[in-house]
mmCIF file of N, CA and C in Angstrom:
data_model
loop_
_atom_site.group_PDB
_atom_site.id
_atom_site.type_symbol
_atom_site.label_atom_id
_atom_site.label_comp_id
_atom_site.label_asym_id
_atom_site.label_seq_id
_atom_site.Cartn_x
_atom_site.Cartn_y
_atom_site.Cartn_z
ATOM 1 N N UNK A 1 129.810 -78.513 131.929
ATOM 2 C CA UNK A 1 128.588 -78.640 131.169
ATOM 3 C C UNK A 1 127.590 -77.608 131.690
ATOM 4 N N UNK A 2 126.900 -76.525 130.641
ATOM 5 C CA UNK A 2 126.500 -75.695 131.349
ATOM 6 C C UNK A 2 124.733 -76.194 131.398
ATOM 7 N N UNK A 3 123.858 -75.776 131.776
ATOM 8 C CA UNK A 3 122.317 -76.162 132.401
ATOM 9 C C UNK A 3 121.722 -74.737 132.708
ATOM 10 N N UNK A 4 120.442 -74.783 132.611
ATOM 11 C CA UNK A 4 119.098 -74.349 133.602
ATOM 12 C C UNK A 4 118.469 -74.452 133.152
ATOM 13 N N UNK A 5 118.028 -75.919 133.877
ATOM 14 C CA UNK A 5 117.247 -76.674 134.526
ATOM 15 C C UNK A 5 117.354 -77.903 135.534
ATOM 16 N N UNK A 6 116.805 -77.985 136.497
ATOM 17 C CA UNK A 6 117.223 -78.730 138.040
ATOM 18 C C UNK A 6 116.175 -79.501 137.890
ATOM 19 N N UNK A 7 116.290 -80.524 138.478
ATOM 20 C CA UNK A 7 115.331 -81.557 138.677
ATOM 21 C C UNK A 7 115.435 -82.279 140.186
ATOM 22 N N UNK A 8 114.060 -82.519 140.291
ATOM 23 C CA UNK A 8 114.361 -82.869 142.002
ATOM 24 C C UNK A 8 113.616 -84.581 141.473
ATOM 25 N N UNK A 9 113.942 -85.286 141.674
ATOM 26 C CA UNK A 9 114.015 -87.267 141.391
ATOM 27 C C UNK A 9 112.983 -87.599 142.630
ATOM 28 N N UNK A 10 111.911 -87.641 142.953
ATOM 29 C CA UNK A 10 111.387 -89.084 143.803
ATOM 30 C C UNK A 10 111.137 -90.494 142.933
ATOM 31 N N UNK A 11 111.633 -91.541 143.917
ATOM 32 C CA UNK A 11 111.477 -92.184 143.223
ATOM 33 C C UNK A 11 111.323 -93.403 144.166
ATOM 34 N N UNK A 12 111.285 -95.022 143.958
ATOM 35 C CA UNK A 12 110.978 -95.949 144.834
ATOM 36 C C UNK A 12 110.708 -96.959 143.781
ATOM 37 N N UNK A 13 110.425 -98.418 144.658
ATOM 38 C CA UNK A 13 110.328 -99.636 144.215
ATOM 39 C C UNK A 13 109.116 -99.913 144.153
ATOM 40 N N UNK A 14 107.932 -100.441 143.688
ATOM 41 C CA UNK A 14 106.821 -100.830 143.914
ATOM 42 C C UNK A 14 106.283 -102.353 143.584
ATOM 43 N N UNK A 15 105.438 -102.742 143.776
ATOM 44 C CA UNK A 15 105.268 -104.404 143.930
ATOM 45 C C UNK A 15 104.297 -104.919 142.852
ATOM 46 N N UNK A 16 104.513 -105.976 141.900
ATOM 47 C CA UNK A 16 103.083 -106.458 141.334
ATOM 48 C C UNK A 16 103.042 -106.291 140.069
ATOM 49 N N UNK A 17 102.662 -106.346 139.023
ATOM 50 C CA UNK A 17 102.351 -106.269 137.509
ATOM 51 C C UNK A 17 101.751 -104.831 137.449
ATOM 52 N N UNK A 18 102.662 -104.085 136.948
ATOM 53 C CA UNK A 18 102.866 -102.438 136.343
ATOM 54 C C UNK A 18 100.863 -102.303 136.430
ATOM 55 N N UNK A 19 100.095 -103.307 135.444
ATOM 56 C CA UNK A 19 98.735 -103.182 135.157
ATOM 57 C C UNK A 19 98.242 -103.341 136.381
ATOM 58 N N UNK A 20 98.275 -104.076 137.047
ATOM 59 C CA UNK A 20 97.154 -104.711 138.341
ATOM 60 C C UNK A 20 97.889 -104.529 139.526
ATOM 61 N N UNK A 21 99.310 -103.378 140.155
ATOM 62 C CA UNK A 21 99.675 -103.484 141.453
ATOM 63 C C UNK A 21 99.046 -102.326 142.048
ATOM 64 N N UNK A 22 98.814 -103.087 143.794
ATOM 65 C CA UNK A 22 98.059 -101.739 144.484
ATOM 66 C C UNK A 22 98.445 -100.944 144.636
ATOM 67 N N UNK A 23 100.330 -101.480 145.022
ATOM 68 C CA UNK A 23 101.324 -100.189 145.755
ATOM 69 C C UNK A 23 100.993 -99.015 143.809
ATOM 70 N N UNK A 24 101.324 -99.460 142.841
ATOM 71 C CA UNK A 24 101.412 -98.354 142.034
ATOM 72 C C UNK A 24 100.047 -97.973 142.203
ATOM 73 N N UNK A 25 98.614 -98.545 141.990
ATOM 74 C CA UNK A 25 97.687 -97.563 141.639
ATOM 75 C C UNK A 25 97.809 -96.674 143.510
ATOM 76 N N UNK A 26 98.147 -96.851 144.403
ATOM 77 C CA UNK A 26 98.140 -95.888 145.684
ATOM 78 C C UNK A 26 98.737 -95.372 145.611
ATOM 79 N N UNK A 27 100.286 -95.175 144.457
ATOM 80 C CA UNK A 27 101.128 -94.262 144.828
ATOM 81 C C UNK A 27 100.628 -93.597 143.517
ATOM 82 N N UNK A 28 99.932 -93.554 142.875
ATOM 83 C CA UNK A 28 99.148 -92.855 141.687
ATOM 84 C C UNK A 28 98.308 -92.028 142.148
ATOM 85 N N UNK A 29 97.500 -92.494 143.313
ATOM 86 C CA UNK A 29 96.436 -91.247 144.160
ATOM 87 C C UNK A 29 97.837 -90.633 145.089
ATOM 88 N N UNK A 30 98.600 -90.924 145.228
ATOM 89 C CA UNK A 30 99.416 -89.401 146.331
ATOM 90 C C UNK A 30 99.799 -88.684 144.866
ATOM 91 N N UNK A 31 100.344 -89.342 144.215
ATOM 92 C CA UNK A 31 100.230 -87.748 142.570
ATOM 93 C C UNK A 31 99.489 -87.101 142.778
ATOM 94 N N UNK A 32 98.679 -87.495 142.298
ATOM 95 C CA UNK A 32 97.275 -86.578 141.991
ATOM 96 C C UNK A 32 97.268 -85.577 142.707
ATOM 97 N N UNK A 33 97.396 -86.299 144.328
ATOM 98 C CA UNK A 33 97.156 -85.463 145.527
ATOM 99 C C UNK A 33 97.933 -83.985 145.525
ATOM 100 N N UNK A 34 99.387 -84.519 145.502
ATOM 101 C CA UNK A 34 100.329 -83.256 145.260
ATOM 102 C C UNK A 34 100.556 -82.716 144.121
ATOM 103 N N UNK A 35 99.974 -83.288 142.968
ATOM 104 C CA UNK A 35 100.485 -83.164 141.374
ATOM 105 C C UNK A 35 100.101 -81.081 141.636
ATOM 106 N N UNK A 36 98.872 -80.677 142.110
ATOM 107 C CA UNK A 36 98.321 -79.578 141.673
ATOM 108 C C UNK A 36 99.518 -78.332 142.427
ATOM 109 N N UNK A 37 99.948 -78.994 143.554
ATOM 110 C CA UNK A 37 100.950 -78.171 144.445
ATOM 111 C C UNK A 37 102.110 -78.371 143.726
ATOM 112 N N UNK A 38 102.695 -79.000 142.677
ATOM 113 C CA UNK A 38 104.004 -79.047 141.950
ATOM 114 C C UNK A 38 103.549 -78.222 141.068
ATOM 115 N N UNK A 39 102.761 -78.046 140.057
ATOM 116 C CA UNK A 39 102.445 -77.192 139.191
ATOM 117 C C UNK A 39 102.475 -75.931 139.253
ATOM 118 N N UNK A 40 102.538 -75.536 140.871
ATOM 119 C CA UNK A 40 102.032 -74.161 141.340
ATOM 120 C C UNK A 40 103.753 -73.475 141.347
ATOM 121 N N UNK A 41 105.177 -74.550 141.587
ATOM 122 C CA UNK A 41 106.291 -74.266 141.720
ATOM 123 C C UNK A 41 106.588 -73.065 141.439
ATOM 124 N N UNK A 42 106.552 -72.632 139.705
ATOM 125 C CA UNK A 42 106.796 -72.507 138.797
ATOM 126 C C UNK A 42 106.740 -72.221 137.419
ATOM 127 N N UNK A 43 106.590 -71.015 136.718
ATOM 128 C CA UNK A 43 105.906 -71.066 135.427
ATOM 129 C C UNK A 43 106.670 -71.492 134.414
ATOM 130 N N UNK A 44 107.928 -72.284 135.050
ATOM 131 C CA UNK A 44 108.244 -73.165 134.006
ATOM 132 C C UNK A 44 108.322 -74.354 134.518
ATOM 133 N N UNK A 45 108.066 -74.882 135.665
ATOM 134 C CA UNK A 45 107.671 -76.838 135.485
ATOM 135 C C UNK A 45 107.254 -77.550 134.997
ATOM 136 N N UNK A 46 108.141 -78.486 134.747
ATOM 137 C CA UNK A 46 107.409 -80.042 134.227
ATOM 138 C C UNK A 46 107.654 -80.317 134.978
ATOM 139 N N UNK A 47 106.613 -81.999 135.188
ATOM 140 C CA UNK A 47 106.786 -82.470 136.022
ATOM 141 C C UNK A 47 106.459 -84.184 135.074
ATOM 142 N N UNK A 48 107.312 -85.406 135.214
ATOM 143 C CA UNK A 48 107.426 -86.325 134.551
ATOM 144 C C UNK A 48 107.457 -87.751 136.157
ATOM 145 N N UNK A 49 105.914 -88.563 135.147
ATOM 146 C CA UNK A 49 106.272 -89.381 135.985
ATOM 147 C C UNK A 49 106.933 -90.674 134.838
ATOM 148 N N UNK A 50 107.602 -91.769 135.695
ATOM 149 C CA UNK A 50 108.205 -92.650 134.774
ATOM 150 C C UNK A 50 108.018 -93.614 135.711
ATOM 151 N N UNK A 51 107.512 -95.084 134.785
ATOM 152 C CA UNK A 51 107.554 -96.149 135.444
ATOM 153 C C UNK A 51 107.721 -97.140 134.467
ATOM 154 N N UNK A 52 108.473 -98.265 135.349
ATOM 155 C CA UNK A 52 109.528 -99.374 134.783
ATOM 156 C C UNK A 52 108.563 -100.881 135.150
ATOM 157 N N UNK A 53 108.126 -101.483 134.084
ATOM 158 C CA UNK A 53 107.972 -102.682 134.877
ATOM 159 C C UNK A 53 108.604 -103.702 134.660
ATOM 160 N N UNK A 54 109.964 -103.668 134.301
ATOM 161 C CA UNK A 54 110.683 -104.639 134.552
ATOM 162 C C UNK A 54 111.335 -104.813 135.603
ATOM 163 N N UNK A 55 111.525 -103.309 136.124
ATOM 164 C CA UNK A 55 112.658 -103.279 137.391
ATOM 165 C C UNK A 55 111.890 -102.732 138.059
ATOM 166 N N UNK A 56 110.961 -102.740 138.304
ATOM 167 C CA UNK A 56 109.516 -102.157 139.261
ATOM 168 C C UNK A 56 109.901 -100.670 139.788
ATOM 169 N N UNK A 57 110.750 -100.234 138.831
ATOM 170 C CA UNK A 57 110.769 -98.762 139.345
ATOM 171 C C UNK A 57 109.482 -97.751 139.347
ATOM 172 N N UNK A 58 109.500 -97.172 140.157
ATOM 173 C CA UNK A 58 108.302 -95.215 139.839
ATOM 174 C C UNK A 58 109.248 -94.379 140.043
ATOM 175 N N UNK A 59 109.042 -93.448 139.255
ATOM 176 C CA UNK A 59 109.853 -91.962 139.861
ATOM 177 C C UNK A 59 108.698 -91.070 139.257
ATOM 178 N N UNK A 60 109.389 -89.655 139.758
ATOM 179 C CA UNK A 60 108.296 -88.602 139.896
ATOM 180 C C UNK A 60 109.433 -87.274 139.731
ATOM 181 N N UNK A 61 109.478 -86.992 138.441
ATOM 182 C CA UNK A 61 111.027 -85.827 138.175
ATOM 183 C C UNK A 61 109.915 -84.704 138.025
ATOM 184 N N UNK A 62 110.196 -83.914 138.902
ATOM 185 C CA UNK A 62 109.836 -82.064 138.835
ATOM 186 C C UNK A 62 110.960 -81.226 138.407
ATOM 187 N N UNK A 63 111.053 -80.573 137.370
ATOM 188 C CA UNK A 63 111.859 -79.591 137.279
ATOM 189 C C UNK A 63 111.753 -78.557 136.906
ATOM 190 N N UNK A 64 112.200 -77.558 137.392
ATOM 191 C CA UNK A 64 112.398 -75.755 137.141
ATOM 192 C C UNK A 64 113.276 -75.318 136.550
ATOM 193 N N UNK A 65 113.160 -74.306 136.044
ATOM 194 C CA UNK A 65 113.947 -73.378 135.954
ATOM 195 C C UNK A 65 115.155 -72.995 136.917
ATOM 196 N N UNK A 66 116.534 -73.072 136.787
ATOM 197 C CA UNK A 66 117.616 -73.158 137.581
ATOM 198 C C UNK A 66 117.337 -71.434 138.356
ATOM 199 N N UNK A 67 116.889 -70.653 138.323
ATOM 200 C CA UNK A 67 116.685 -69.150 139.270
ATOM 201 C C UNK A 67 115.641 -69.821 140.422
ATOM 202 N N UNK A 68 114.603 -70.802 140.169
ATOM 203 C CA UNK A 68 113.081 -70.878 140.349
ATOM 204 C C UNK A 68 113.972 -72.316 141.571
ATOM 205 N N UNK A 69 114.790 -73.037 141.034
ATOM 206 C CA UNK A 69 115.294 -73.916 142.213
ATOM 207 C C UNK A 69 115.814 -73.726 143.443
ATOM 208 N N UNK A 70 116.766 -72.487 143.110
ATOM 209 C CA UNK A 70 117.319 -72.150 145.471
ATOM 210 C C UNK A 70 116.222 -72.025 145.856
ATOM 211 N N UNK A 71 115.073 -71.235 145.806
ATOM 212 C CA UNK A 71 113.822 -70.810 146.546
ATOM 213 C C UNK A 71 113.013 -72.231 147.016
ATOM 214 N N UNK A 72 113.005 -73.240 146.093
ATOM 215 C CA UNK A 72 112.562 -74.599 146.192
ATOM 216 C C UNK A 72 113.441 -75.565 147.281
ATOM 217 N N UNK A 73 114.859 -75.054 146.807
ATOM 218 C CA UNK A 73 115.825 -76.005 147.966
ATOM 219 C C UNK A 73 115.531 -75.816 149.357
ATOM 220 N N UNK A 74 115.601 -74.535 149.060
ATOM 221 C CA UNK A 74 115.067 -73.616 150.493
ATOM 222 C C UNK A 74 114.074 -73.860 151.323
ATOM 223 N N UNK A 75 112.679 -74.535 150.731
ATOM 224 C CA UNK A 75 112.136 -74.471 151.803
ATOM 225 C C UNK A 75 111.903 -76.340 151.607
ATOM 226 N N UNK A 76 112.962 -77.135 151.523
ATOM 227 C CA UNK A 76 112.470 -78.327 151.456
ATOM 228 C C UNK A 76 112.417 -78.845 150.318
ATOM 229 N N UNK A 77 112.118 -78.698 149.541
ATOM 230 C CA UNK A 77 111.820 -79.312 148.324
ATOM 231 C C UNK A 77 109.864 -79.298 148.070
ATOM 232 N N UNK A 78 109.433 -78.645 149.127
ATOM 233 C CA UNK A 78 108.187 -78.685 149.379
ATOM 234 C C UNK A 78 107.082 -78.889 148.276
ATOM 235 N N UNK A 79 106.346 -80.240 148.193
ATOM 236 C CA UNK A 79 105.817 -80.902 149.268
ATOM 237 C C UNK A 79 106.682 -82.290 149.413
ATOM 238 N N UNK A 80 107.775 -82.126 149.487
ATOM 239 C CA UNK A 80 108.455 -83.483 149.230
ATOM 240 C C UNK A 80 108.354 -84.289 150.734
ATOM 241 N N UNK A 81 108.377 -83.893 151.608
ATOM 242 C CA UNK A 81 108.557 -84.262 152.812
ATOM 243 C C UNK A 81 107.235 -85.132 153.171
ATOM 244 N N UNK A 82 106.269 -84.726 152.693
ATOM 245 C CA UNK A 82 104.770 -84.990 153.215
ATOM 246 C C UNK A 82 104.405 -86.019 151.719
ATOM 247 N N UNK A 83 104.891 -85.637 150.739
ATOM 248 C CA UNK A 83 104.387 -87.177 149.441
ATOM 249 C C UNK A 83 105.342 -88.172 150.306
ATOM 250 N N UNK A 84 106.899 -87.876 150.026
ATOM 251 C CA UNK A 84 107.593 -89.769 150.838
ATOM 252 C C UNK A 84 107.335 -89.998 151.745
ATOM 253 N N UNK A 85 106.396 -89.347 153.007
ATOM 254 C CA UNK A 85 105.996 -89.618 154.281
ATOM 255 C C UNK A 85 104.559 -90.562 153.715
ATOM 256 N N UNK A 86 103.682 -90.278 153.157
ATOM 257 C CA UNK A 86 102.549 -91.246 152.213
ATOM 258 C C UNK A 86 103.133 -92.079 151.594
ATOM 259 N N UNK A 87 104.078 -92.050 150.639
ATOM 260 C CA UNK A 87 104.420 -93.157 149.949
ATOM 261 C C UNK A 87 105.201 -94.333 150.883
ATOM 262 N N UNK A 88 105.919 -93.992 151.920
ATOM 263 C CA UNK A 88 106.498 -94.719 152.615
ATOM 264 C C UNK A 88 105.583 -95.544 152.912
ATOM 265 N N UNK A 89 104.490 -95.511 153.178
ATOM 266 C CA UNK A 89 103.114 -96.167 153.957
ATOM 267 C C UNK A 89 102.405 -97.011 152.988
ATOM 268 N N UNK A 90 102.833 -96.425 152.063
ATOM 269 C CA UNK A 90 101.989 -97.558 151.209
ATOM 270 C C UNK A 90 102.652 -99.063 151.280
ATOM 271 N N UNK A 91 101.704 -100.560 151.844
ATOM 272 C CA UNK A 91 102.513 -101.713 151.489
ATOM 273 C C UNK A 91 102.708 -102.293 150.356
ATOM 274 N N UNK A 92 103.866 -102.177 149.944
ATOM 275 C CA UNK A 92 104.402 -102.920 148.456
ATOM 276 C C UNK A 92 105.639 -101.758 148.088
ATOM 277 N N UNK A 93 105.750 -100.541 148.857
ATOM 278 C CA UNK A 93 106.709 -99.966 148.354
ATOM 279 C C UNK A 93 108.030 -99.651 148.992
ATOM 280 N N UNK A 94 109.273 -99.434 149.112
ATOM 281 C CA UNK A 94 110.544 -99.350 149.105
ATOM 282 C C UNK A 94 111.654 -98.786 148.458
ATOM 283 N N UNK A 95 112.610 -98.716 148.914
ATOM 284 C CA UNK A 95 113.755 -97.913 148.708
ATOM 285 C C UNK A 95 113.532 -96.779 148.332
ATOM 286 N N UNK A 96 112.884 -95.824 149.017
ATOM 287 C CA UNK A 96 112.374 -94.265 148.552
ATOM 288 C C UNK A 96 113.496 -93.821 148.607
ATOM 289 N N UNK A 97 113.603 -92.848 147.531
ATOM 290 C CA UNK A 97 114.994 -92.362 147.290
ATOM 291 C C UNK A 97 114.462 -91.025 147.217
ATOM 292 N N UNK A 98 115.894 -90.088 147.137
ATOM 293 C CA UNK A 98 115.558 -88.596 146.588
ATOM 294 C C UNK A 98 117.274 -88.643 145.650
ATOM 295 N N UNK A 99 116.811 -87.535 144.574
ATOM 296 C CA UNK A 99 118.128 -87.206 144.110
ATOM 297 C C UNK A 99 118.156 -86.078 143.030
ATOM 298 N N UNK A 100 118.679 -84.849 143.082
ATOM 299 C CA UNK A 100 118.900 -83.856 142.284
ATOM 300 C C UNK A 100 119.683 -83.937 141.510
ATOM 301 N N UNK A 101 119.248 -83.246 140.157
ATOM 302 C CA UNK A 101 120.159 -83.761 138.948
ATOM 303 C C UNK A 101 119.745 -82.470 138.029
ATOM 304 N N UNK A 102 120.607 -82.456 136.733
ATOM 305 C CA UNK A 102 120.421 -81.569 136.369
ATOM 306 C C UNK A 102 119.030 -82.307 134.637
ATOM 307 N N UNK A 103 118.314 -81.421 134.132
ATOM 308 C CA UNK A 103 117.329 -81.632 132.996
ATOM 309 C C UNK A 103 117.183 -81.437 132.075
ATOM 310 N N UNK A 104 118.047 -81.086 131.253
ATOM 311 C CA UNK A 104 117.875 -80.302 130.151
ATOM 312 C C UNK A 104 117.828 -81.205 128.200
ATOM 313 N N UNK A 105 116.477 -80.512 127.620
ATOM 314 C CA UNK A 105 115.841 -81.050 127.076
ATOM 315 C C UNK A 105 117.344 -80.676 125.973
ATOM 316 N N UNK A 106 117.965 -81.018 124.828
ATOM 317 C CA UNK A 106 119.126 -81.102 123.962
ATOM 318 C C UNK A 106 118.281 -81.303 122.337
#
C-alpha cells in the first residue's frame, strides 16, 4: 500500500464527563502549549485532535509529509518528549501511548 503521509499518535485515557473533566480541560492547556511548535513542523501539517467519551479516549495525530518525517524521527518526535512528560502529571490521566502510522486522506 503505497502513502506520504506519517502520522505520529499521542494519545491516553482521561477521567470524567468529556464536558466537565479536569484531566481533559488540563490536557487541553498542554495543546495549546505545544499546538504552535507542531505547526512550525512543516508546511504540510495537520495536526488532529480526537476525543472519545465513551471510551475516555484523547489523542493528538500530527502528520507530515513522508520527506518532512525522518528529520522529525530524528530528533525525537520533538516536542513529544516534554507534552507526555506534562500529560503524564496530569491526575485523571493514563495509559499514554505513542504510535506511528501511516495518514492518508483517500
Amino acid at each position: 500500500m503505497s502513502f506520504n503521509r506519517v502520522c505520529r499518535e499521542w494519545r491516553c485515557k482521561y477521567e470524567g464527563d468529556k464536558g466537565t473533566s479536569e484531566s481533559l480541560e488540563a490536557i487541553s492547556k498542554v495543546v495549546d502549549e505545544y499546538l504552535p511548535e507542531l505547526k512550525k513542523l512543516s508546511d504540510g501539517v495537520t495536526v488532529n485532535r480526537l476525543v472519545c467519551g465513551g471510551c475516555l479516549d484523547f489523542k493528538l495525530m500530527t502528520t507530515v509529509p513522508l520527506d518532512d518525517f525522518g528529520p522529525w524521527e530524528e530528533s525525537g518526535y520533538a516536542p513529544e518528549a516534554a507534552f507526555l512528560e506534562k500529560i503524564k502529571a496530569i491526575p485523571g490521566v493514563s495509559q499514554v501511548e505513542t504510535q506511528t502510522i501511516t495518514n492518508m486522506e483517500i
